[in-house]
């Protein structure tokens, strides 16, 4: 007979917090690998943020990203092992990171667990617009003397093709795995005591 899990772990896995913690962990892991396409660095973080909004909805999706950001205040979970509020302030990408909770919330609020690929795709497009609106605004103030066109060139034009690929992937994966999606929906519907 296998050993019994500790009760607190069992309660955590069945609680409201399990899905947000899972997506916060995925976001942290996805920040650690950087890929380069035409010398532009990318991580898979936004793919996870988009997926959080689709899979676990507006509230839990945004909570997962708040957990990620809070973890980043104490642990090196940001890209390249970054840590703390100063990291968010010092990085040109700080606005993009700060936007993650609102991005996940926007996607979840628009999609509302519909099973349509088009609805999921439109929801993630809207989330991407929120991401770039906040991120580029922060980049504009961070850069200081850049024109709006320079900000768009540095922070949007080069990233747009890969972002569209991530949007396509997030939407397609979401509608392609109904059994997994149903498990997330059931875990959200269960009323279990939280810790």
PDB file of N, CA and C in Angstrom, residues 21-86:
ATOM      1  N   UNK A  21      -1.525  28.208  -8.151  1.00  0.00           N
ATOM      2  CA  UNK A  21      -0.143  27.860  -7.809  1.00  0.00           C
ATOM      3  C   UNK A  21       0.535  27.117  -8.956  1.00  0.00           C
ATOM      4  N   UNK A  22      -0.210  26.242  -9.604  1.00  0.00           N
ATOM      5  CA  UNK A  22       0.328  25.497 -10.746  1.00  0.00           C
ATOM      6  C   UNK A  22       0.750  26.451 -11.863  1.00  0.00           C
ATOM      7  N   UNK A  23      -0.116  27.407 -12.218  1.00  0.00           N
ATOM      8  CA  UNK A  23       0.221  28.325 -13.302  1.00  0.00           C
ATOM      9  C   UNK A  23       1.289  29.333 -12.887  1.00  0.00           C
ATOM     10  N   UNK A  24       1.348  29.700 -11.610  1.00  0.00           N
ATOM     11  CA  UNK A  24       2.443  30.557 -11.135  1.00  0.00           C
ATOM     12  C   UNK A  24       3.777  29.832 -11.291  1.00  0.00           C
ATOM     13  N   UNK A  25       3.795  28.557 -10.941  1.00  0.00           N
ATOM     14  CA  UNK A  25       5.009  27.751 -11.091  1.00  0.00           C
ATOM     15  C   UNK A  25       5.396  27.615 -12.566  1.00  0.00           C
ATOM     16  N   UNK A  26       4.419  27.366 -13.426  1.00  0.00           N
ATOM     17  CA  UNK A  26       4.709  27.281 -14.867  1.00  0.00           C
ATOM     18  C   UNK A  26       5.273  28.598 -15.404  1.00  0.00           C
ATOM     19  N   UNK A  27       4.738  29.719 -14.925  1.00  0.00           N
ATOM     20  CA  UNK A  27       5.245  31.019 -15.366  1.00  0.00           C
ATOM     21  C   UNK A  27       6.697  31.192 -14.945  1.00  0.00           C
ATOM     22  N   UNK A  28       7.001  30.809 -13.706  1.00  0.00           N
ATOM     23  CA  UNK A  28       8.380  30.918 -13.211  1.00  0.00           C
ATOM     24  C   UNK A  28       9.324  30.034 -14.018  1.00  0.00           C
ATOM     25  N   UNK A  29       8.908  28.824 -14.302  1.00  0.00           N
ATOM     26  CA  UNK A  29       9.751  27.906 -15.083  1.00  0.00           C
ATOM     27  C   UNK A  29       9.950  28.438 -16.499  1.00  0.00           C
ATOM     28  N   UNK A  30       8.875  28.946 -17.098  1.00  0.00           N
ATOM     29  CA  UNK A  30       8.961  29.423 -18.483  1.00  0.00           C
ATOM     30  C   UNK A  30       9.828  30.674 -18.620  1.00  0.00           C
ATOM     31  N   UNK A  31      10.061  31.383 -17.523  1.00  0.00           N
ATOM     32  CA  UNK A  31      10.912  32.577 -17.570  1.00  0.00           C
ATOM     33  C   UNK A  31      12.390  32.232 -17.652  1.00  0.00           C
ATOM     34  N   UNK A  32      12.738  31.011 -17.304  1.00  0.00           N
ATOM     35  CA  UNK A  32      14.151  30.656 -17.168  1.00  0.00           C
ATOM     36  C   UNK A  32      14.835  30.298 -18.483  1.00  0.00           C
ATOM     37  N   UNK A  33      14.090  30.001 -19.505  1.00  0.00           N
ATOM     38  CA  UNK A  33      14.692  29.662 -20.801  1.00  0.00           C
ATOM     39  C   UNK A  33      14.423  30.791 -21.784  1.00  0.00           C
ATOM     40  N   UNK A  34      15.483  31.334 -22.348  1.00  0.00           N
ATOM     41  CA  UNK A  34      15.361  32.410 -23.325  1.00  0.00           C
ATOM     42  C   UNK A  34      15.743  31.878 -24.701  1.00  0.00           C
ATOM     43  N   UNK A  35      14.915  32.195 -25.664  1.00  0.00           N
ATOM     44  CA  UNK A  35      15.147  31.790 -27.047  1.00  0.00           C
ATOM     45  C   UNK A  35      15.380  33.045 -27.873  1.00  0.00           C
ATOM     46  N   UNK A  36      16.176  32.924 -28.914  1.00  0.00           N
ATOM     47  CA  UNK A  36      16.439  34.073 -29.780  1.00  0.00           C
ATOM     48  C   UNK A  36      15.940  33.781 -31.189  1.00  0.00           C
ATOM     49  N   UNK A  37      15.162  34.718 -31.705  1.00  0.00           N
ATOM     50  CA  UNK A  37      14.698  34.663 -33.089  1.00  0.00           C
ATOM     51  C   UNK A  37      15.130  35.980 -33.724  1.00  0.00           C
ATOM     52  N   UNK A  38      16.034  35.907 -34.685  1.00  0.00           N
ATOM     53  CA  UNK A  38      16.599  37.105 -35.314  1.00  0.00           C
ATOM     54  C   UNK A  38      17.152  38.072 -34.267  1.00  0.00           C
ATOM     55  N   UNK A  39      17.879  37.525 -33.305  1.00  0.00           N
ATOM     56  CA  UNK A  39      18.535  38.289 -32.235  1.00  0.00           C
ATOM     57  C   UNK A  39      17.565  38.947 -31.252  1.00  0.00           C
ATOM     58  N   UNK A  40      16.292  38.631 -31.316  1.00  0.00           N
ATOM     59  CA  UNK A  40      15.319  39.160 -30.357  1.00  0.00           C
ATOM     60  C   UNK A  40      15.059  38.073 -29.320  1.00  0.00           C
ATOM     61  N   UNK A  41      15.272  38.390 -28.023  1.00  0.00           N
ATOM     62  CA  UNK A  41      15.090  37.365 -26.984  1.00  0.00           C
ATOM     63  C   UNK A  41      13.612  37.150 -26.643  1.00  0.00           C
ATOM     64  N   UNK A  42      13.242  35.889 -26.464  1.00  0.00           N
ATOM     65  CA  UNK A  42      11.877  35.524 -26.106  1.00  0.00           C
ATOM     66  C   UNK A  42      11.907  34.514 -24.978  1.00  0.00           C
ATOM     67  N   UNK A  43      10.876  34.546 -24.147  1.00  0.00           N
ATOM     68  CA  UNK A  43      10.623  33.450 -23.211  1.00  0.00           C
ATOM     69  C   UNK A  43       9.232  32.915 -23.537  1.00  0.00           C
ATOM     70  N   UNK A  44       8.854  31.866 -22.872  1.00  0.00           N
ATOM     71  CA  UNK A  44       7.509  31.309 -23.067  1.00  0.00           C
ATOM     72  C   UNK A  44       6.526  31.806 -22.010  1.00  0.00           C
ATOM     73  N   UNK A  45       6.928  32.828 -21.242  1.00  0.00           N
ATOM     74  CA  UNK A  45       6.062  33.334 -20.183  1.00  0.00           C
ATOM     75  C   UNK A  45       4.688  33.750 -20.683  1.00  0.00           C
ATOM     76  N   UNK A  46       4.644  34.508 -21.760  1.00  0.00           N
ATOM     77  CA  UNK A  46       3.340  34.995 -22.203  1.00  0.00           C
ATOM     78  C   UNK A  46       2.442  33.853 -22.657  1.00  0.00           C
ATOM     79  N   UNK A  47       3.020  32.797 -23.201  1.00  0.00           N
ATOM     80  CA  UNK A  47       2.218  31.623 -23.547  1.00  0.00           C
ATOM     81  C   UNK A  47       1.539  31.064 -22.294  1.00  0.00           C
ATOM     82  N   UNK A  48       2.260  31.024 -21.187  1.00  0.00           N
ATOM     83  CA  UNK A  48       1.693  30.529 -19.928  1.00  0.00           C
ATOM     84  C   UNK A  48       0.657  31.508 -19.383  1.00  0.00           C
ATOM     85  N   UNK A  49       0.936  32.801 -19.453  1.00  0.00           N
ATOM     86  CA  UNK A  49      -0.025  33.807 -18.975  1.00  0.00           C
ATOM     87  C   UNK A  49      -1.316  33.721 -19.781  1.00  0.00           C
ATOM     88  N   UNK A  50      -1.195  33.627 -21.104  1.00  0.00           N
ATOM     89  CA  UNK A  50      -2.376  33.488 -21.954  1.00  0.00           C
ATOM     90  C   UNK A  50      -3.149  32.215 -21.594  1.00  0.00           C
ATOM     91  N   UNK A  51      -2.425  31.140 -21.389  1.00  0.00           N
ATOM     92  CA  UNK A  51      -3.059  29.860 -21.055  1.00  0.00           C
ATOM     93  C   UNK A  51      -3.751  29.914 -19.701  1.00  0.00           C
ATOM     94  N   UNK A  52      -3.159  30.608 -18.742  1.00  0.00           N
ATOM     95  CA  UNK A  52      -3.780  30.726 -17.416  1.00  0.00           C
ATOM     96  C   UNK A  52      -5.159  31.367 -17.527  1.00  0.00           C
ATOM     97  N   UNK A  53      -5.268  32.436 -18.308  1.00  0.00           N
ATOM     98  CA  UNK A  53      -6.565  33.084 -18.484  1.00  0.00           C
ATOM     99  C   UNK A  53      -7.582  32.170 -19.141  1.00  0.00           C
ATOM    100  N   UNK A  54      -7.140  31.398 -20.127  1.00  0.00           N
ATOM    101  CA  UNK A  54      -8.051  30.479 -20.816  1.00  0.00           C
ATOM    102  C   UNK A  54      -8.458  29.309 -19.928  1.00  0.00           C
ATOM    103  N   UNK A  55      -7.487  28.652 -19.303  1.00  0.00           N
ATOM    104  CA  UNK A  55      -7.737  27.394 -18.606  1.00  0.00           C
ATOM    105  C   UNK A  55      -8.389  27.568 -17.245  1.00  0.00           C
ATOM    106  N   UNK A  56      -7.997  28.589 -16.490  1.00  0.00           N
ATOM    107  CA  UNK A  56      -8.537  28.688 -15.122  1.00  0.00           C
ATOM    108  C   UNK A  56      -9.359  29.946 -14.896  1.00  0.00           C
ATOM    109  N   UNK A  57      -9.570  30.736 -15.930  1.00  0.00           N
ATOM    110  CA  UNK A  57     -10.491  31.854 -15.840  1.00  0.00           C
ATOM    111  C   UNK A  57      -9.860  33.144 -15.337  1.00  0.00           C
ATOM    112  N   UNK A  58     -10.697  34.165 -15.260  1.00  0.00           N
ATOM    113  CA  UNK A  58     -10.227  35.512 -14.937  1.00  0.00           C
ATOM    114  C   UNK A  58      -9.659  35.615 -13.526  1.00  0.00           C
ATOM    115  N   UNK A  59     -10.417  35.175 -12.532  1.00  0.00           N
ATOM    116  CA  UNK A  59      -9.976  35.345 -11.142  1.00  0.00           C
ATOM    117  C   UNK A  59      -8.745  34.511 -10.824  1.00  0.00           C
ATOM    118  N   UNK A  60      -8.823  33.228 -11.107  1.00  0.00           N
ATOM    119  CA  UNK A  60      -7.689  32.355 -10.791  1.00  0.00           C
ATOM    120  C   UNK A  60      -6.489  32.642 -11.693  1.00  0.00           C
ATOM    121  N   UNK A  61      -6.748  32.993 -12.941  1.00  0.00           N
ATOM    122  CA  UNK A  61      -5.649  33.323 -13.849  1.00  0.00           C
ATOM    123  C   UNK A  61      -4.880  34.541 -13.373  1.00  0.00           C
ATOM    124  N   UNK A  62      -5.613  35.594 -12.984  1.00  0.00           N
ATOM    125  CA  UNK A  62      -4.924  36.789 -12.482  1.00  0.00           C
ATOM    126  C   UNK A  62      -4.256  36.501 -11.141  1.00  0.00           C
ATOM    127  N   UNK A  63      -4.896  35.680 -10.306  1.00  0.00           N
ATOM    128  CA  UNK A  63      -4.284  35.299  -9.032  1.00  0.00           C
ATOM    129  C   UNK A  63      -2.970  34.555  -9.266  1.00  0.00           C
ATOM    130  N   UNK A  64      -2.937  33.687 -10.261  1.00  0.00           N
ATOM    131  CA  UNK A  64      -1.702  32.943 -10.544  1.00  0.00           C
ATOM    132  C   UNK A  64      -0.559  33.892 -10.879  1.00  0.00           C
ATOM    133  N   UNK A  65      -0.860  34.954 -11.595  1.00  0.00           N
ATOM    134  CA  UNK A  65       0.193  35.891 -11.984  1.00  0.00           C
ATOM    135  C   UNK A  65       0.569  36.828 -10.841  1.00  0.00           C
ATOM    136  N   UNK A  66      -0.381  37.129  -9.974  1.00  0.00           N
ATOM    137  CA  UNK A  66      -0.042  37.884  -8.759  1.00  0.00           C
ATOM    138  C   UNK A  66       0.877  37.060  -7.867  1.00  0.00           C
ATOM    139  N   UNK A  67       0.590  35.773  -7.750  1.00  0.00           N
ATOM    140  CA  UNK A  67       1.456  34.880  -6.969  1.00  0.00           C
ATOM    141  C   UNK A  67       2.855  34.870  -7.572  1.00  0.00           C
ATOM    142  N   UNK A  68       2.929  34.786  -8.890  1.00  0.00           N
ATOM    143  CA  UNK A  68       4.230  34.798  -9.568  1.00  0.00           C
ATOM    144  C   UNK A  68       4.995  36.086  -9.258  1.00  0.00           C
ATOM    145  N   UNK A  69       4.326  37.232  -9.378  1.00  0.00           N
ATOM    146  CA  UNK A  69       4.993  38.508  -9.113  1.00  0.00           C
ATOM    147  C   UNK A  69       5.408  38.627  -7.653  1.00  0.00           C
ATOM    148  N   UNK A  70       4.550  38.182  -6.743  1.00  0.00           N
ATOM    149  CA  UNK A  70       4.908  38.213  -5.320  1.00  0.00           C
ATOM    150  C   UNK A  70       6.076  37.280  -5.026  1.00  0.00           C
ATOM    151  N   UNK A  71       6.087  36.119  -5.643  1.00  0.00           N
ATOM    152  CA  UNK A  71       7.222  35.203  -5.473  1.00  0.00           C
ATOM    153  C   UNK A  71       8.507  35.859  -5.966  1.00  0.00           C
ATOM    154  N   UNK A  72       8.393  36.645  -7.021  1.00  0.00           N
ATOM    155  CA  UNK A  72       9.556  37.329  -7.572  1.00  0.00           C
ATOM    156  C   UNK A  72      10.134  38.400  -6.673  1.00  0.00           C
ATOM    157  N   UNK A  73       9.370  38.823  -5.671  1.00  0.00           N
ATOM    158  CA  UNK A  73       9.900  39.788  -4.712  1.00  0.00           C
ATOM    159  C   UNK A  73      10.914  39.131  -3.777  1.00  0.00           C
ATOM    160  N   UNK A  74      10.796  37.806  -3.603  1.00  0.00           N
ATOM    161  CA  UNK A  74      11.645  37.087  -2.647  1.00  0.00           C
ATOM    162  C   UNK A  74      12.527  36.014  -3.274  1.00  0.00           C
ATOM    163  N   UNK A  75      12.128  35.529  -4.438  1.00  0.00           N
ATOM    164  CA  UNK A  75      12.831  34.410  -5.072  1.00  0.00           C
ATOM    165  C   UNK A  75      13.253  34.789  -6.491  1.00  0.00           C
ATOM    166  N   UNK A  76      14.336  34.215  -7.002  1.00  0.00           N
ATOM    167  CA  UNK A  76      14.804  34.559  -8.353  1.00  0.00           C
ATOM    168  C   UNK A  76      14.007  33.847  -9.451  1.00  0.00           C
ATOM    169  N   UNK A  77      12.735  34.219  -9.588  1.00  0.00           N
ATOM    170  CA  UNK A  77      11.866  33.554 -10.564  1.00  0.00           C
ATOM    171  C   UNK A  77      11.723  34.329 -11.872  1.00  0.00           C
ATOM    172  N   UNK A  78      12.183  35.575 -11.896  1.00  0.00           N
ATOM    173  CA  UNK A  78      12.096  36.345 -13.125  1.00  0.00           C
ATOM    174  C   UNK A  78      13.188  35.886 -14.094  1.00  0.00           C
ATOM    175  N   UNK A  79      13.088  36.309 -15.339  1.00  0.00           N
ATOM    176  CA  UNK A  79      14.070  35.910 -16.358  1.00  0.00           C
ATOM    177  C   UNK A  79      15.488  36.236 -15.896  1.00  0.00           C
ATOM    178  N   UNK A  80      16.412  35.360 -16.235  1.00  0.00           N
ATOM    179  CA  UNK A  80      17.830  35.504 -15.887  1.00  0.00           C
ATOM    180  C   UNK A  80      18.048  35.566 -14.380  1.00  0.00           C
ATOM    181  N   UNK A  81      17.142  34.969 -13.615  1.00  0.00           N
ATOM    182  CA  UNK A  81      17.304  34.920 -12.165  1.00  0.00           C
ATOM    183  C   UNK A  81      17.023  36.228 -11.465  1.00  0.00           C
ATOM    184  N   UNK A  82      16.298  37.127 -12.124  1.00  0.00           N
ATOM    185  CA  UNK A  82      15.976  38.414 -11.521  1.00  0.00           C
ATOM    186  C   UNK A  82      15.110  38.257 -10.284  1.00  0.00           C
ATOM    187  N   UNK A  83      15.266  39.217  -9.359  1.00  0.00           N
ATOM    188  CA  UNK A  83      14.539  39.148  -8.100  1.00  0.00           C
ATOM    189  C   UNK A  83      14.253  40.561  -7.593  1.00  0.00           C
ATOM    190  N   UNK A  84      13.099  40.747  -6.985  1.00  0.00           N
ATOM    191  CA  UNK A  84      12.783  41.975  -6.273  1.00  0.00           C
ATOM    192  C   UNK A  84      12.099  43.049  -7.090  1.00  0.00           C
ATOM    193  N   UNK A  85      11.580  44.023  -6.355  1.00  0.00           N
ATOM    194  CA  UNK A  85      10.887  45.156  -6.960  1.00  0.00           C
ATOM    195  C   UNK A  85      11.847  45.992  -7.805  1.00  0.00           C
ATOM    196  N   UNK A  86      13.087  46.103  -7.354  1.00  0.00           N
ATOM    197  CA  UNK A  86      14.082  46.867  -8.103  1.00  0.00           C
ATOM    198  C   UNK A  86      14.310  46.265  -9.488  1.00  0.00           C
TER     199      UNK A  86
END
